[in-house]
PDB file of C-alpha atoms in Angstrom:
ATOM      1  CA  UNK A  30     133.917  73.088  82.436  1.00  0.00           C
ATOM      2  CA  UNK A  31     131.364  75.863  83.092  1.00  0.00           C
ATOM      3  CA  UNK A  32     133.892  78.530  82.151  1.00  0.00           C
ATOM      4  CA  UNK A  33     134.553  76.852  78.782  1.00  0.00           C
ATOM      5  CA  UNK A  34     130.825  76.690  78.035  1.00  0.00           C
ATOM      6  CA  UNK A  35     130.331  80.349  78.977  1.00  0.00           C
ATOM      7  CA  UNK A  36     133.240  81.348  76.765  1.00  0.00           C
ATOM      8  CA  UNK A  37     131.802  79.359  73.862  1.00  0.00           C
ATOM      9  CA  UNK A  38     128.368  80.946  74.325  1.00  0.00           C
ATOM     10  CA  UNK A  39     129.874  84.440  74.494  1.00  0.00           C
ATOM     11  CA  UNK A  40     131.821  83.844  71.270  1.00  0.00           C
ATOM     12  CA  UNK A  41     128.713  82.499  69.509  1.00  0.00           C
ATOM     13  CA  UNK A  42     126.661  85.510  70.634  1.00  0.00           C
ATOM     14  CA  UNK A  43     129.343  87.894  69.356  1.00  0.00           C
ATOM     15  CA  UNK A  44     129.410  86.174  65.962  1.00  0.00           C
ATOM     16  CA  UNK A  45     125.628  86.279  65.660  1.00  0.00           C
ATOM     17  CA  UNK A  46     125.440  89.967  66.530  1.00  0.00           C
ATOM     18  CA  UNK A  47     128.246  90.843  64.147  1.00  0.00           C
ATOM     19  CA  UNK A  48     126.652  88.816  61.349  1.00  0.00           C
ATOM     20  CA  UNK A  49     123.366  90.720  61.668  1.00  0.00           C
ATOM     21  CA  UNK A  50     124.929  94.145  61.204  1.00  0.00           C
ATOM     22  CA  UNK A  51     123.863  95.935  58.026  1.00  0.00           C
ATOM     23  CA  UNK A  52     126.650  96.888  55.653  1.00  0.00           C
ATOM     24  CA  UNK A  53     124.649  99.386  53.606  1.00  0.00           C
ATOM     25  CA  UNK A  54     122.539  99.581  50.466  1.00  0.00           C
ATOM     26  CA  UNK A  55     124.643  97.393  48.213  1.00  0.00           C
ATOM     27  CA  UNK A  56     123.911  94.226  50.166  1.00  0.00           C
ATOM     28  CA  UNK A  57     120.173  94.573  49.516  1.00  0.00           C
ATOM     29  CA  UNK A  58     120.099  95.460  45.822  1.00  0.00           C
ATOM     30  CA  UNK A  59     122.062  92.929  43.747  1.00  0.00           C
ATOM     31  CA  UNK A  60     124.977  94.021  41.618  1.00  0.00           C
ATOM     32  CA  UNK A  61     124.057  94.753  38.034  1.00  0.00           C
ATOM     33  CA  UNK A  62     120.594  96.062  38.935  1.00  0.00           C
ATOM     34  CA  UNK A  63     119.792  99.337  37.243  1.00  0.00           C
ATOM     35  CA  UNK A  64     117.679 102.235  38.498  1.00  0.00           C
ATOM     36  CA  UNK A  65     114.500 102.399  36.376  1.00  0.00           C
ATOM     37  CA  UNK A  66     112.189 104.716  38.361  1.00  0.00           C
ATOM     38  CA  UNK A  67     112.154 106.859  41.475  1.00  0.00           C
ATOM     39  CA  UNK A  68     109.607 108.933  43.349  1.00  0.00           C
ATOM     40  CA  UNK A  69     108.089 111.463  43.216  1.00  0.00           C
ATOM     41  CA  UNK A  70     107.599 110.235  39.631  1.00  0.00           C
ATOM     42  CA  UNK A  71     105.228 107.274  39.193  1.00  0.00           C
ATOM     43  CA  UNK A  72     106.754 103.946  40.211  1.00  0.00           C
ATOM     44  CA  UNK A  73     106.065 102.173  36.934  1.00  0.00           C
ATOM     45  CA  UNK A  74     108.329  99.883  34.909  1.00  0.00           C
ATOM     46  CA  UNK A  75     107.716  97.490  32.019  1.00  0.00           C
ATOM     47  CA  UNK A  76     110.274  94.693  31.827  1.00  0.00           C
ATOM     48  CA  UNK A  77     112.240  94.362  28.612  1.00  0.00           C
ATOM     49  CA  UNK A  78     113.644  90.987  29.701  1.00  0.00           C
ATOM     50  CA  UNK A  79     112.942  88.405  32.397  1.00  0.00           C
ATOM     51  CA  UNK A  80     114.226  89.495  35.797  1.00  0.00           C
ATOM     52  CA  UNK A  81     113.433  90.924  39.206  1.00  0.00           C
ATOM     53  CA  UNK A  82     112.323  94.385  40.237  1.00  0.00           C
ATOM     54  CA  UNK A  83     113.304  95.751  43.674  1.00  0.00           C
ATOM     55  CA  UNK A  84     111.755  98.750  45.448  1.00  0.00           C
ATOM     56  CA  UNK A  85     113.998 100.435  48.009  1.00  0.00           C
ATOM     57  CA  UNK A  86     112.998 103.078  50.537  1.00  0.00           C
ATOM     58  CA  UNK A  87     115.723 105.686  50.151  1.00  0.00           C
ATOM     59  CA  UNK A  88     115.318 107.007  53.710  1.00  0.00           C
ATOM     60  CA  UNK A  89     115.772 103.631  55.448  1.00  0.00           C
ATOM     61  CA  UNK A  90     117.749 101.787  52.722  1.00  0.00           C
ATOM     62  CA  UNK A  91     115.328  98.865  53.137  1.00  0.00           C
ATOM     63  CA  UNK A  92     113.966  96.851  50.237  1.00  0.00           C
ATOM     64  CA  UNK A  93     110.199  97.138  50.696  1.00  0.00           C
ATOM     65  CA  UNK A  94     109.105  94.969  47.762  1.00  0.00           C
ATOM     66  CA  UNK A  95     110.497  92.700  45.092  1.00  0.00           C
ATOM     67  CA  UNK A  96     108.789  90.834  42.269  1.00  0.00           C
ATOM     68  CA  UNK A  97     109.784  88.646  39.336  1.00  0.00           C
ATOM     69  CA  UNK A  98     108.790  89.932  35.925  1.00  0.00           C
ATOM     70  CA  UNK A  99     108.527  88.415  32.475  1.00  0.00           C
ATOM     71  CA  UNK A 100     109.262  90.380  29.280  1.00  0.00           C
ATOM     72  CA  UNK A 101     106.512  92.932  28.670  1.00  0.00           C
ATOM     73  CA  UNK A 102     105.067  92.587  32.188  1.00  0.00           C
ATOM     74  CA  UNK A 103     104.266  95.930  33.834  1.00  0.00           C
ATOM     75  CA  UNK A 104     105.151  96.665  37.460  1.00  0.00           C
ATOM     76  CA  UNK A 105     103.268  99.495  39.151  1.00  0.00           C
ATOM     77  CA  UNK A 106     103.255 100.531  42.797  1.00  0.00           C
ATOM     78  CA  UNK A 107     101.646 103.564  44.410  1.00  0.00           C
ATOM     79  CA  UNK A 108     104.068 105.497  46.606  1.00  0.00           C
ATOM     80  CA  UNK A 109     102.761 107.062  49.818  1.00  0.00           C
ATOM     81  CA  UNK A 110     102.818 110.862  49.882  1.00  0.00           C
ATOM     82  CA  UNK A 111     106.276 112.123  50.782  1.00  0.00           C
ATOM     83  CA  UNK A 112     107.914 108.715  50.276  1.00  0.00           C
ATOM     84  CA  UNK A 113     111.324 108.474  48.653  1.00  0.00           C
ATOM     85  CA  UNK A 114     111.362 105.193  46.735  1.00  0.00           C
ATOM     86  CA  UNK A 115     113.714 103.850  44.074  1.00  0.00           C
ATOM     87  CA  UNK A 116     112.887 101.015  41.678  1.00  0.00           C
ATOM     88  CA  UNK A 117     115.721  98.821  40.393  1.00  0.00           C
ATOM     89  CA  UNK A 118     115.582  96.054  37.775  1.00  0.00           C
ATOM     90  CA  UNK A 119     118.014  93.140  37.579  1.00  0.00           C
ATOM     91  CA  UNK A 120     117.759  91.037  34.427  1.00  0.00           C
ATOM     92  CA  UNK A 121     117.803  87.274  34.945  1.00  0.00           C
ATOM     93  CA  UNK A 122     121.129  85.624  34.308  1.00  0.00           C
ATOM     94  CA  UNK A 123     121.300  83.779  31.030  1.00  0.00           C
ATOM     95  CA  UNK A 124     123.173  80.535  30.926  1.00  0.00           C
ATOM     96  CA  UNK A 125     126.129  80.401  28.622  1.00  0.00           C
ATOM     97  CA  UNK A 126     125.946  77.733  25.912  1.00  0.00           C
ATOM     98  CA  UNK A 127     128.272  74.838  26.523  1.00  0.00           C
ATOM     99  CA  UNK A 128     128.269  71.413  24.816  1.00  0.00           C
ATOM    100  CA  UNK A 129     128.037  69.595  28.153  1.00  0.00           C
ATOM    101  CA  UNK A 130     124.766  71.445  28.923  1.00  0.00           C
ATOM    102  CA  UNK A 131     123.217  70.316  25.612  1.00  0.00           C
ATOM    103  CA  UNK A 132     124.838  67.075  24.444  1.00  0.00           C
TER     104      UNK A 132
END
């Protein structure tokens, strides 16, 4: 019985460790997001539609900030000296009209 429990725990630990592995940049920035600014230029973007802005550190591939924006809302973030940041914007998904949504 102890051997079965140890085997189960070992399998669970392997699955957890495998599941935590990073698969690269694309898993952090959603598909369809477009690059709108990058350092050393100012990290400024004014939304033309509702959506979410994501700031990614190019050297670590980590998303360091995200924020929801409304149309016309300005996003501005100071970048530390020597930082390599990219700003992406993903427009909110619009629901397709269907008669069952609006009877």
